[in-house]
Short mmCIF file of C-alpha atoms in Angstrom, two decimals:
data_model
loop_
_atom_site.label_atom_id
_atom_site.label_comp_id
_atom_site.label_asym_id
_atom_site.label_seq_id
_atom_site.Cartn_x
_atom_site.Cartn_y
_atom_site.Cartn_z
CA MET A 1 -23.64 -11.12 -23.42
CA ARG A 2 -24.34 -7.42 -23.85
CA LYS A 3 -23.37 -6.76 -20.16
CA TRP A 4 -19.75 -8.08 -20.72
CA LEU A 5 -19.15 -5.63 -23.85
CA PRO A 6 -17.69 -2.89 -21.44
CA LEU A 7 -15.34 -5.51 -20.13
CA VAL A 8 -14.21 -6.54 -23.67
CA ALA A 9 -13.60 -2.89 -24.47
CA ILE A 10 -11.50 -2.20 -21.40
CA CYS A 11 -9.56 -5.37 -21.58
CA ALA A 12 -8.82 -4.87 -25.36
CA GLY A 13 -7.13 -1.51 -24.57
CA THR A 14 -5.35 -2.92 -21.48
CA PHE A 15 -3.95 -5.88 -23.48
CA MET A 16 -2.75 -3.68 -26.21
CA LEU A 17 -0.95 -1.15 -24.09
CA LEU A 18 0.76 -3.77 -21.96
CA VAL A 19 1.70 -5.88 -25.03
CA ASP A 20 3.53 -2.81 -26.41
CA VAL A 21 5.95 -2.93 -23.47
CA THR A 22 7.37 -6.33 -24.47
CA ILE A 23 6.36 -6.83 -28.08
CA VAL A 24 9.22 -4.56 -29.23
CA THR A 25 11.89 -6.80 -27.64
CA VAL A 26 12.28 -9.54 -30.29
CA ALA A 27 12.09 -6.85 -33.10
CA LEU A 28 15.15 -4.86 -31.98
CA PRO A 29 17.71 -6.49 -34.34
CA ASP A 30 15.38 -5.99 -37.24
CA MET A 31 14.89 -2.33 -36.18
CA ALA A 32 18.55 -1.76 -35.78
CA ASP A 33 19.24 -3.09 -39.37
CA GLY A 34 16.33 -1.29 -40.98
CA LEU A 35 16.87 2.18 -39.29
CA ASP A 36 20.71 2.02 -38.71
CA ALA A 37 20.14 2.31 -34.91
CA SER A 38 22.63 2.24 -32.24
CA LEU A 39 22.31 0.66 -28.88
CA SER A 40 21.23 3.96 -27.21
CA ASP A 41 18.62 4.36 -29.92
CA LEU A 42 17.14 0.92 -29.21
CA GLN A 43 17.28 1.72 -25.58
CA TRP A 44 15.16 4.83 -26.07
CA VAL A 45 12.69 2.85 -28.18
CA LEU A 46 12.16 0.68 -25.14
CA SER A 47 12.53 3.15 -22.38
CA LEU A 48 10.66 6.22 -23.46
CA TYR A 49 7.28 4.39 -23.67
CA ALA A 50 7.68 3.17 -20.09
CA LEU A 51 9.03 6.54 -18.94
CA VAL A 52 6.09 8.62 -20.30
CA LEU A 53 3.68 5.96 -19.04
CA ALA A 54 5.23 6.17 -15.50
CA ALA A 55 5.26 9.95 -15.45
CA LEU A 56 1.71 10.48 -16.46
CA VAL A 57 -0.33 7.61 -15.21
CA MET A 58 -1.24 9.14 -11.77
CA THR A 59 -1.92 12.57 -13.31
CA SER A 60 -4.08 10.94 -16.01
CA GLY A 61 -6.21 9.36 -13.33
CA SER A 62 -6.80 12.79 -11.66
CA LEU A 63 -7.77 14.34 -15.03
CA ALA A 64 -10.13 11.41 -15.83
CA ASP A 65 -11.85 11.91 -12.41
CA ARG A 66 -12.52 15.51 -13.42
CA VAL A 67 -13.50 15.39 -17.20
CA GLY A 68 -14.75 11.82 -17.42
CA ARG A 69 -13.02 8.42 -17.41
CA ARG A 70 -14.79 7.29 -20.64
CA ALA A 71 -13.72 10.40 -22.46
CA VAL A 72 -10.07 10.12 -21.31
CA TYR A 73 -10.03 6.38 -22.16
CA LEU A 74 -11.45 7.09 -25.69
CA GLY A 75 -8.87 9.87 -26.10
CA GLY A 76 -5.99 7.48 -25.22
CA LEU A 77 -7.27 4.99 -27.71
CA VAL A 78 -7.39 7.42 -30.54
CA ILE A 79 -3.97 8.93 -29.82
CA PHE A 80 -2.53 5.42 -29.44
CA ALA A 81 -3.78 4.53 -32.77
CA ILE A 82 -2.21 7.66 -34.37
CA ALA A 83 1.11 7.06 -32.60
CA SER A 84 1.17 3.36 -33.71
CA VAL A 85 0.74 4.57 -37.41
CA ILE A 86 3.61 6.97 -36.94
CA CYS A 87 5.81 4.15 -35.47
CA GLY A 88 4.94 1.82 -38.33
CA VAL A 89 5.81 4.36 -41.08
CA ALA A 90 8.83 5.94 -39.37
CA GLY A 91 11.74 6.28 -41.79
CA ASN A 92 14.31 7.18 -39.12
CA VAL A 93 14.93 6.26 -35.58
CA GLY A 94 14.34 9.66 -34.24
CA LEU A 95 10.69 9.70 -35.41
CA LEU A 96 10.17 6.24 -34.04
CA ILE A 97 11.41 7.29 -30.62
CA ALA A 98 9.16 10.43 -30.56
CA ALA A 99 6.10 8.28 -31.63
CA ARG A 100 6.88 5.71 -28.84
CA GLY A 101 6.70 8.67 -26.39
CA LEU A 102 3.33 9.60 -27.84
CA GLN A 103 2.20 5.96 -27.34
CA GLY A 104 3.28 6.27 -23.76
CA LEU A 105 1.16 9.27 -23.27
CA ALA A 106 -1.87 7.49 -24.62
CA ALA A 107 -1.15 4.41 -22.62
CA ALA A 108 -1.01 6.45 -19.44
CA ALA A 109 -4.55 7.78 -20.32
CA MET A 110 -5.91 4.32 -20.95
CA PHE A 111 -4.20 2.49 -18.01
CA ALA A 112 -5.19 5.16 -15.48
CA THR A 113 -8.99 4.73 -16.24
CA THR A 114 -9.41 0.94 -16.63
CA LEU A 115 -10.03 -0.11 -12.99
CA ALA A 116 -12.35 2.86 -12.52
CA LEU A 117 -14.36 2.05 -15.53
CA ILE A 118 -14.78 -1.57 -14.46
CA THR A 119 -15.87 -0.30 -11.06
CA SER A 120 -18.49 1.91 -12.59
CA SER A 121 -19.73 -0.72 -15.09
CA TYR A 122 -20.15 -3.67 -12.74
CA GLU A 123 -21.49 -4.45 -9.18
CA GLY A 124 -21.30 -7.39 -6.77
CA ARG A 125 -20.20 -10.69 -8.08
CA ASP A 126 -19.96 -9.34 -11.72
CA ARG A 127 -17.47 -6.74 -10.43
CA GLY A 128 -15.25 -9.57 -8.89
CA PHE A 129 -15.42 -11.56 -12.05
CA ALA A 130 -14.53 -8.54 -14.14
CA PHE A 131 -11.54 -7.75 -12.02
CA GLY A 132 -10.36 -11.29 -12.33
CA VAL A 133 -10.56 -11.25 -16.02
CA TRP A 134 -8.71 -7.85 -16.12
CA ALA A 135 -5.86 -9.35 -13.94
CA ALA A 136 -5.69 -12.37 -16.32
CA VAL A 137 -5.41 -10.05 -19.28
CA ASN A 138 -2.51 -8.31 -17.52
CA GLY A 139 -0.61 -11.55 -17.14
CA GLY A 140 -1.64 -12.72 -20.67
CA ALA A 141 -0.23 -9.53 -22.34
CA SER A 142 3.21 -10.12 -20.84
CA ALA A 143 3.13 -13.78 -22.01
CA ALA A 144 1.88 -12.89 -25.52
CA GLY A 145 4.31 -9.93 -26.17
CA PRO A 146 7.51 -11.84 -27.34
CA ILE A 147 5.62 -14.53 -29.18
CA LEU A 148 3.30 -11.97 -31.01
CA GLY A 149 6.31 -9.66 -31.77
CA GLY A 150 8.27 -12.76 -33.19
CA LEU A 151 5.31 -13.92 -35.33
CA LEU A 152 4.73 -10.51 -36.86
CA THR A 153 8.40 -9.68 -37.30
CA SER A 154 9.19 -12.94 -38.91
CA ASN A 155 6.18 -13.03 -41.42
CA PHE A 156 5.49 -9.38 -42.12
CA GLY A 157 8.42 -7.25 -40.77
CA TRP A 158 9.02 -5.26 -37.53
CA ARG A 159 6.56 -2.42 -38.56
CA TRP A 160 3.61 -4.64 -38.13
CA ILE A 161 4.22 -4.79 -34.45
CA PHE A 162 2.73 -1.44 -34.41
CA PHE A 163 0.24 -1.74 -37.29
CA VAL A 164 -1.44 -4.66 -35.42
CA ASN A 165 -2.66 -2.11 -32.88
CA LEU A 166 -5.05 -0.54 -35.40
CA PRO A 167 -7.75 -3.12 -35.49
CA VAL A 168 -7.58 -3.49 -31.63
CA CYS A 169 -7.99 0.25 -31.33
CA ALA A 170 -10.90 0.29 -33.74
CA LEU A 171 -12.73 -2.53 -31.77
CA ALA A 172 -12.04 -0.91 -28.38
CA ILE A 173 -13.29 2.51 -29.62
CA ALA A 174 -16.50 1.04 -31.19
CA LEU A 175 -17.29 -1.05 -28.09
CA THR A 176 -16.59 1.88 -25.63
CA LEU A 177 -18.86 4.28 -27.61
CA MET A 178 -21.53 1.57 -27.62
CA ALA A 179 -21.49 0.03 -24.25
CA VAL A 180 -19.42 2.03 -21.74
CA SER A 181 -21.14 4.65 -19.69
CA GLU A 182 -19.41 7.88 -18.65
CA SER A 183 -18.26 8.28 -14.95
CA ARG A 184 -16.63 10.99 -12.95
CA ASN A 185 -15.57 11.49 -9.36
CA PRO A 186 -18.09 13.84 -7.65
CA THR A 187 -15.22 15.30 -5.58
CA PRO A 188 -12.25 15.14 -7.91
CA ARG A 189 -8.68 16.16 -6.89
CA ARG A 190 -6.98 18.96 -8.64
CA VAL A 191 -4.50 17.97 -11.31
CA ASP A 192 -0.99 18.12 -9.75
CA VAL A 193 0.83 19.87 -12.76
CA PRO A 194 3.96 21.07 -10.72
CA GLY A 195 4.20 17.60 -9.21
CA MET A 196 3.82 15.80 -12.52
CA ALA A 197 6.34 18.21 -14.20
CA SER A 198 9.00 17.91 -11.66
CA PHE A 199 8.73 14.16 -11.35
CA THR A 200 8.84 13.71 -15.23
CA VAL A 201 12.01 15.92 -15.49
CA ALA A 202 13.63 14.02 -12.68
CA ILE A 203 13.20 10.50 -14.05
CA ALA A 204 13.83 11.53 -17.73
CA ALA A 205 17.10 13.35 -16.77
CA LEU A 206 18.32 10.31 -14.78
CA VAL A 207 17.57 7.78 -17.48
CA TYR A 208 19.08 10.10 -20.17
CA ALA A 209 22.33 10.33 -18.19
CA LEU A 210 22.56 6.61 -17.76
CA ILE A 211 21.87 5.78 -21.44
CA ARG A 212 24.25 8.52 -22.58
CA GLY A 213 27.11 7.41 -20.37
CA SER A 214 30.39 9.34 -20.86
CA TRP A 215 30.69 10.21 -17.15
CA GLY A 216 33.25 13.00 -17.71
CA SER A 217 30.96 14.78 -20.02
CA GLY A 218 29.41 18.07 -18.95
CA LEU A 219 26.02 17.07 -20.48
CA THR A 220 25.90 13.82 -18.47
CA LEU A 221 26.78 15.46 -15.30
CA GLY A 222 24.45 18.33 -15.91
CA SER A 223 21.63 15.81 -16.51
CA ILE A 224 22.35 14.07 -13.15
CA ALA A 225 22.33 17.51 -11.42
CA LEU A 226 19.07 18.33 -13.05
CA ALA A 227 17.60 15.04 -11.86
CA VAL A 228 18.61 15.81 -8.31
CA VAL A 229 17.28 19.42 -8.35
CA ALA A 230 13.91 18.25 -10.02
CA LEU A 231 13.57 15.55 -7.40
CA ILE A 232 13.96 18.17 -4.61
CA VAL A 233 11.49 20.42 -6.23
CA PHE A 234 9.05 17.46 -6.45
CA ALA A 235 9.48 16.76 -2.74
CA VAL A 236 8.95 20.38 -1.87
CA VAL A 237 5.84 20.65 -4.11
CA GLU A 238 4.27 17.49 -2.76
CA SER A 239 4.82 18.41 0.86
CA ARG A 240 2.97 21.71 0.37
CA ARG A 241 0.02 20.76 -1.68
CA GLN A 242 -3.38 19.75 -0.23
CA ASP A 243 -4.01 17.30 -3.04
CA PRO A 244 -0.52 15.91 -3.99
CA MET A 245 0.05 13.38 -6.75
CA LEU A 246 1.90 11.41 -3.98
CA ASP A 247 1.21 11.97 -0.49
CA LEU A 248 4.69 11.99 1.00
CA SER A 249 3.45 11.18 4.53
CA LEU A 250 2.82 7.75 3.25
CA LEU A 251 6.59 7.21 3.15
CA ARG A 252 6.78 7.35 6.88
CA ASN A 253 5.57 3.77 7.07
CA PRO A 254 8.72 1.83 6.03
CA SER A 255 6.54 -0.82 4.34
CA PHE A 256 5.34 1.50 1.65
CA PRO A 257 8.61 2.87 0.26
CA THR A 258 10.07 -0.53 0.46
CA LEU A 259 7.26 -1.96 -1.68
CA LEU A 260 7.86 0.90 -4.25
CA VAL A 261 11.53 -0.24 -4.43
CA ALA A 262 10.29 -3.81 -5.02
CA ALA A 263 7.94 -2.55 -7.75
CA ALA A 264 10.90 -0.92 -9.55
CA ALA A 265 13.26 -3.91 -8.98
CA LEU A 266 10.88 -6.41 -10.42
CA PRO A 267 10.94 -5.27 -14.08
CA ALA A 268 14.59 -4.10 -13.81
CA ALA A 269 15.67 -7.70 -12.76
CA ALA A 270 13.17 -9.85 -14.51
CA TRP A 271 12.57 -8.27 -17.96
CA ALA A 272 14.93 -5.35 -18.66
CA TYR A 273 17.90 -7.75 -19.71
CA TRP A 274 15.68 -9.33 -22.35
CA ALA A 275 16.54 -6.59 -24.79
CA TYR A 276 20.24 -7.68 -24.64
CA LEU A 277 19.50 -11.35 -24.53
CA THR A 278 17.50 -11.10 -27.73
CA LEU A 279 20.42 -9.35 -29.52
CA TRP A 280 22.58 -12.46 -28.65
CA LEU A 281 19.81 -14.92 -29.68
CA GLN A 282 19.25 -13.40 -33.12
CA SER A 283 22.42 -11.59 -34.19
CA VAL A 284 24.88 -14.07 -32.75
CA LEU A 285 23.03 -17.40 -32.73
CA GLY A 286 21.17 -16.62 -35.85
CA LEU A 287 17.72 -17.28 -34.62
CA SER A 288 14.60 -15.77 -36.24
CA PRO A 289 12.38 -13.40 -34.43
CA ILE A 290 9.75 -16.16 -33.74
CA GLN A 291 12.44 -18.55 -32.43
CA ALA A 292 13.77 -15.85 -30.12
CA GLY A 293 10.25 -15.13 -28.91
CA LEU A 294 9.76 -18.90 -28.09
CA VAL A 295 12.98 -18.79 -25.84
CA PHE A 296 11.14 -16.40 -23.59
CA LEU A 297 7.98 -18.39 -23.39
CA PRO A 298 8.98 -20.44 -20.27
CA ALA A 299 9.14 -17.19 -18.30
CA SER A 300 6.06 -15.56 -19.78
CA LEU A 301 3.82 -18.58 -19.53
CA THR A 302 4.96 -19.46 -16.02
CA THR A 303 4.31 -15.86 -14.85
CA PHE A 304 0.82 -16.17 -16.38
CA VAL A 305 -0.08 -19.45 -14.84
CA VAL A 306 1.33 -18.68 -11.38
CA SER A 307 -0.53 -15.31 -11.30
CA ILE A 308 -3.86 -16.95 -11.95
CA VAL A 309 -3.38 -19.80 -9.39
CA LEU A 310 -2.01 -17.43 -6.69
CA GLY A 311 -4.96 -15.09 -7.16
CA ARG A 312 -7.28 -17.73 -5.78
CA MET A 313 -5.19 -18.34 -2.53
CA MET A 314 -3.40 -15.01 -2.01
CA HIS A 315 -5.64 -14.20 0.95
CA LYS A 316 -4.34 -17.16 2.76
CA ALA A 317 -0.66 -16.25 2.55
CA SER A 318 1.58 -13.40 3.74
CA THR A 319 2.13 -10.87 1.01
CA ARG A 320 5.54 -10.01 2.51
CA VAL A 321 6.68 -13.77 2.22
CA LEU A 322 5.37 -14.05 -1.33
CA ILE A 323 7.08 -10.83 -2.63
CA GLY A 324 10.36 -11.53 -0.82
CA THR A 325 10.47 -15.10 -1.91
CA GLY A 326 9.47 -14.26 -5.45
CA LEU A 327 12.23 -11.62 -5.66
CA LEU A 328 14.72 -14.22 -4.39
CA ILE A 329 13.64 -16.73 -6.98
CA ILE A 330 13.97 -14.11 -9.73
CA SER A 331 17.50 -13.30 -8.48
CA ALA A 332 18.41 -17.05 -8.52
CA GLY A 333 16.87 -17.39 -12.05
CA VAL A 334 18.86 -14.54 -13.50
CA MET A 335 22.00 -15.80 -11.73
CA ALA A 336 21.39 -19.26 -13.31
CA GLN A 337 21.89 -17.66 -16.76
CA THR A 338 25.44 -16.48 -15.84
CA VAL A 339 26.75 -19.96 -16.99
CA LEU A 340 26.38 -18.71 -20.57
CA GLY A 341 29.75 -19.10 -22.43
CA ALA A 342 31.22 -18.63 -25.88
CA ASP A 343 29.99 -22.02 -27.09
CA SER A 344 26.56 -21.82 -25.45
CA GLY A 345 23.25 -22.30 -27.21
CA ARG A 346 19.77 -21.12 -26.38
CA ALA A 347 19.04 -23.96 -24.05
CA VAL A 348 21.38 -22.71 -21.39
CA VAL A 349 19.19 -19.82 -20.41
CA LEU A 350 15.92 -21.74 -20.28
CA PRO A 351 16.08 -23.01 -16.77
CA GLY A 352 16.77 -19.59 -15.51
CA LEU A 353 14.08 -18.08 -17.38
CA PHE A 354 11.59 -20.47 -15.95
CA LEU A 355 12.71 -19.46 -12.48
CA VAL A 356 12.34 -15.68 -13.38
CA GLY A 357 8.75 -16.41 -14.56
CA LEU A 358 7.95 -18.34 -11.36
CA GLY A 359 9.31 -15.54 -9.12
CA ALA A 360 7.54 -12.79 -11.13
CA GLY A 361 4.30 -14.66 -10.86
CA LEU A 362 4.59 -14.70 -7.03
CA VAL A 363 5.36 -10.97 -6.86
CA LEU A 364 3.07 -9.30 -9.39
CA GLY A 365 -0.39 -9.82 -7.59
CA PRO A 366 0.70 -9.36 -3.95
CA LEU A 367 2.66 -6.26 -4.75
CA SER A 368 -0.31 -3.96 -5.29
CA ALA A 369 -2.41 -5.67 -2.52
CA ALA A 370 0.41 -5.19 -0.13
CA ALA A 371 1.00 -1.48 -1.04
CA MET A 372 -2.69 -0.68 -0.60
CA ALA A 373 -2.71 -2.45 2.73
CA ALA A 374 0.16 -0.37 3.93
CA VAL A 375 -1.65 2.96 3.60
CA PRO A 376 -4.89 4.39 4.95
CA GLY A 377 -7.98 3.34 3.08
CA ASN A 378 -8.59 6.66 1.52
CA ARG A 379 -5.13 6.47 -0.14
CA ALA A 380 -5.38 2.90 -1.53
CA GLY A 381 -5.99 4.19 -5.03
CA MET A 382 -2.92 6.45 -4.71
CA ALA A 383 -0.81 3.59 -3.59
CA ALA A 384 -1.89 1.36 -6.49
CA GLY A 385 -1.10 4.18 -8.89
CA ALA A 386 2.38 4.63 -7.24
CA VAL A 387 3.12 0.92 -7.68
CA ASN A 388 2.20 1.08 -11.40
CA THR A 389 4.41 4.25 -11.84
CA PHE A 390 7.36 2.58 -10.13
CA ARG A 391 6.92 -0.68 -12.16
CA GLN A 392 7.25 1.35 -15.54
CA PHE A 393 10.05 3.54 -14.10
CA GLY A 394 11.91 0.52 -13.01
CA TYR A 395 11.78 -1.05 -16.34
CA ALA A 396 13.17 2.20 -18.03
CA LEU A 397 15.89 2.46 -15.38
CA GLY A 398 16.82 -1.34 -15.70
CA VAL A 399 17.07 -1.01 -19.50
CA ALA A 400 19.39 2.06 -19.02
CA VAL A 401 21.73 0.59 -16.23
CA LEU A 402 21.88 -2.93 -17.75
CA GLY A 403 22.62 -1.40 -21.15
CA LEU A 404 25.48 0.55 -19.47
CA VAL A 405 26.96 -2.74 -18.16
CA PHE A 406 26.35 -4.55 -21.32
CA HIS A 407 28.00 -1.96 -23.54
CA GLY A 408 30.90 -1.44 -21.22
CA SER A 409 31.64 -5.11 -21.15
CA LEU A 410 31.66 -5.23 -24.98
CA GLU A 411 34.11 -2.32 -25.03
CA ASP A 412 36.37 -4.17 -22.59
CA THR A 413 36.44 -7.42 -24.53
CA ALA A 414 36.05 -6.30 -28.19
CA GLY A 415 37.25 -2.68 -28.04
CA ASP A 416 35.65 0.64 -28.70
CA GLU A 417 35.56 0.18 -32.51
CA LEU A 418 33.63 -3.11 -32.53
CA ALA A 419 31.42 -2.43 -29.39
CA GLY A 420 29.12 -0.23 -31.50
CA PRO A 421 28.31 -2.74 -34.17
CA LEU A 422 28.06 -5.57 -31.75
CA SER A 423 25.50 -3.72 -29.58
CA GLY A 424 23.66 -2.55 -32.60
CA GLY A 425 22.72 -5.87 -33.78
CA GLN A 426 25.48 -6.30 -36.43
CA ALA A 427 27.26 -9.28 -34.82
CA GLY A 428 26.33 -11.53 -37.76
CA THR A 429 28.27 -9.33 -40.19
CA LEU A 430 31.31 -9.53 -38.08
CA ILE A 431 30.96 -13.34 -37.52
CA ALA A 432 31.09 -13.79 -41.29
CA ARG A 433 34.60 -12.36 -41.41
CA GLY A 434 36.08 -15.66 -40.31
CA ASN A 435 36.72 -17.97 -37.32
CA ASP A 436 38.86 -15.72 -35.31
CA MET A 437 36.33 -12.79 -35.40
CA SER A 438 33.47 -15.36 -34.81
CA ASN A 439 35.17 -16.55 -31.67
CA MET A 440 35.80 -13.10 -30.41
CA VAL A 441 32.11 -12.06 -30.96
CA HIS A 442 30.86 -15.13 -29.17
CA ARG A 443 33.16 -14.52 -26.23
CA ALA A 444 32.44 -10.83 -25.99
CA TYR A 445 28.74 -11.43 -25.99
CA ALA A 446 28.83 -14.16 -23.36
CA GLU A 447 31.00 -12.07 -21.06
CA ALA A 448 28.81 -8.94 -21.52
CA LEU A 449 25.63 -10.93 -20.85
CA ASP A 450 27.15 -12.59 -17.88
CA GLN A 451 27.88 -9.17 -16.35
CA THR A 452 24.50 -7.99 -17.18
CA PHE A 453 22.88 -10.98 -15.47
CA LEU A 454 24.96 -10.26 -12.33
CA VAL A 455 23.71 -6.76 -12.03
CA GLY A 456 20.10 -7.76 -12.78
CA ALA A 457 20.22 -10.51 -10.10
CA ALA A 458 21.61 -7.92 -7.62
CA PHE A 459 18.48 -5.66 -8.19
CA ALA A 460 16.23 -8.55 -7.24
CA PHE A 461 18.34 -9.86 -4.22
CA VAL A 462 18.67 -6.34 -2.61
CA ALA A 463 14.94 -5.67 -3.09
CA ALA A 464 14.22 -9.05 -1.50
CA ILE A 465 16.33 -8.42 1.61
CA ALA A 466 14.64 -5.04 1.95
CA VAL A 467 11.24 -6.56 1.73
CA PHE A 468 12.04 -9.07 4.49
CA ALA A 469 13.66 -6.45 6.58
CA PHE A 470 11.19 -3.59 6.37
CA VAL A 471 7.79 -4.71 5.12
CA ARG A 472 5.25 -5.68 7.77
CA SER A 473 2.14 -7.75 7.13
CA PRO A 474 -0.99 -5.87 8.09
CA LYS A 475 -2.33 -6.84 11.43
CA PRO A 476 -5.58 -8.65 11.37
CA GLU A 477 -8.57 -6.89 12.85
CA PRO A 478 -9.14 -8.02 16.46
CA ALA A 479 -12.19 -10.18 16.82
CA PRO A 480 -15.03 -8.46 18.74
CA ALA A 481 -15.28 -9.65 22.29
CA PRO A 482 -18.14 -12.01 22.91
CA LYS A 483 -21.10 -10.50 24.82
CA GLN A 484 -21.19 -11.94 28.24
CA GLU A 485 -24.63 -13.06 29.27
CA ARG A 486 -25.72 -12.19 32.71
CA PRO A 487 -26.36 -14.91 35.18
CA LEU A 488 -29.95 -16.13 35.16
CA ALA A 489 -30.30 -15.50 38.93
CA GLU A 490 -29.18 -11.85 38.42
CA THR A 491 -31.73 -11.29 35.58
CA GLN A 492 -34.52 -12.67 37.50
CA GLU A 493 -33.60 -10.56 40.52
CA LYS A 494 -33.65 -7.39 38.34
CA THR A 495 -36.88 -8.41 36.74
CA ALA A 496 -38.49 -8.87 40.15
#
């Protein structure tokens, strides 16, 4: 069993950092009450973690190649534990948001090194088994997040969704020190600091503008301008570097940028709206955190099962068809939830959530495989890193855009004065004022969520059309021509 200790150490960290993307979702109403947080505050609690993870994961991989993957992974575990403590004891929402950013930095260091550590720890059949376990852990983390968050929040309070990370960190650190060997790239790339900085500024400024809203505000318009300038700087820097964070020449093949769009659309359509759905489940319907977490189980569990089953037969199917079909199913699943009305209960969203889980399971595995197949072999690692980056960025972008739609619809239906309390998880207080107010709250939430679902479904639908239009399945290698045997008479003549 000792040979599997490195895998346990690596998978423990992977599970923890991925769970922390979704575990927060069902705790949002309790956070809003405990910290007097607004909707934009809750959006940053969700988004900043994913943003920092997206911005730093590729750079962290380059740093790990140079200084040592085990060292960077250990550093990430230590920082993640410290950040989790700060999150758990935070007395105000500003400190919580800052600590979530620190968690994202640590998660980037861990996530960037996991596959390389597995590669250096195992060979042959053991390596294939280890990669399979790691992929299953990825799917399991998504499935476990809402349930684990609901259990902890219901029984111990929202702060324990962060404190629970401490024993996992301690186990992973101990096993890493004991069983994982250090490894480095003998010819490491230089760390692309200018590329990392410009990309970080671009995505952070864009998400800030979307969360802030107020489109006539100079600060919002300035943030958009800053995002555009930073993106131009990123393009210029990457085109001139010999060792860029992202080789822009890869974008010439239309398959690769289209797959990056699909990577961003997947979480934006499939999971970003959960933050607003859980506000309805808990603050309007009055469900407990664990009951709300169970509502998401059809999606999470279906994704997990489909991912495992598909992993065994993916080589027999077209990745283009799997990804495009999966996105269409996600779009249909999100659209199916637009039937939500003022009198609806939790059951109305369950069929749609099941379809979302089915579609996500079809997309997750083939996405990285298709991206790596769309680039030269020596850029496969860069392609996989880019897919991970765009997945996290897509989640943050989806939370921001869908939050803008959700809050705007609440303002249209309930007015500016009530939209803030409604989007901040205080719907229950308003419902207690009487039947008229209760009816208005239920109607406002139903209309806001239906608008949010429509936009989320559009994300997946547009990405699906793009995949079918621009992604090309890799051409199979031509079989070598059979050697033609010389006629026996000719051979005997030459021999003679």
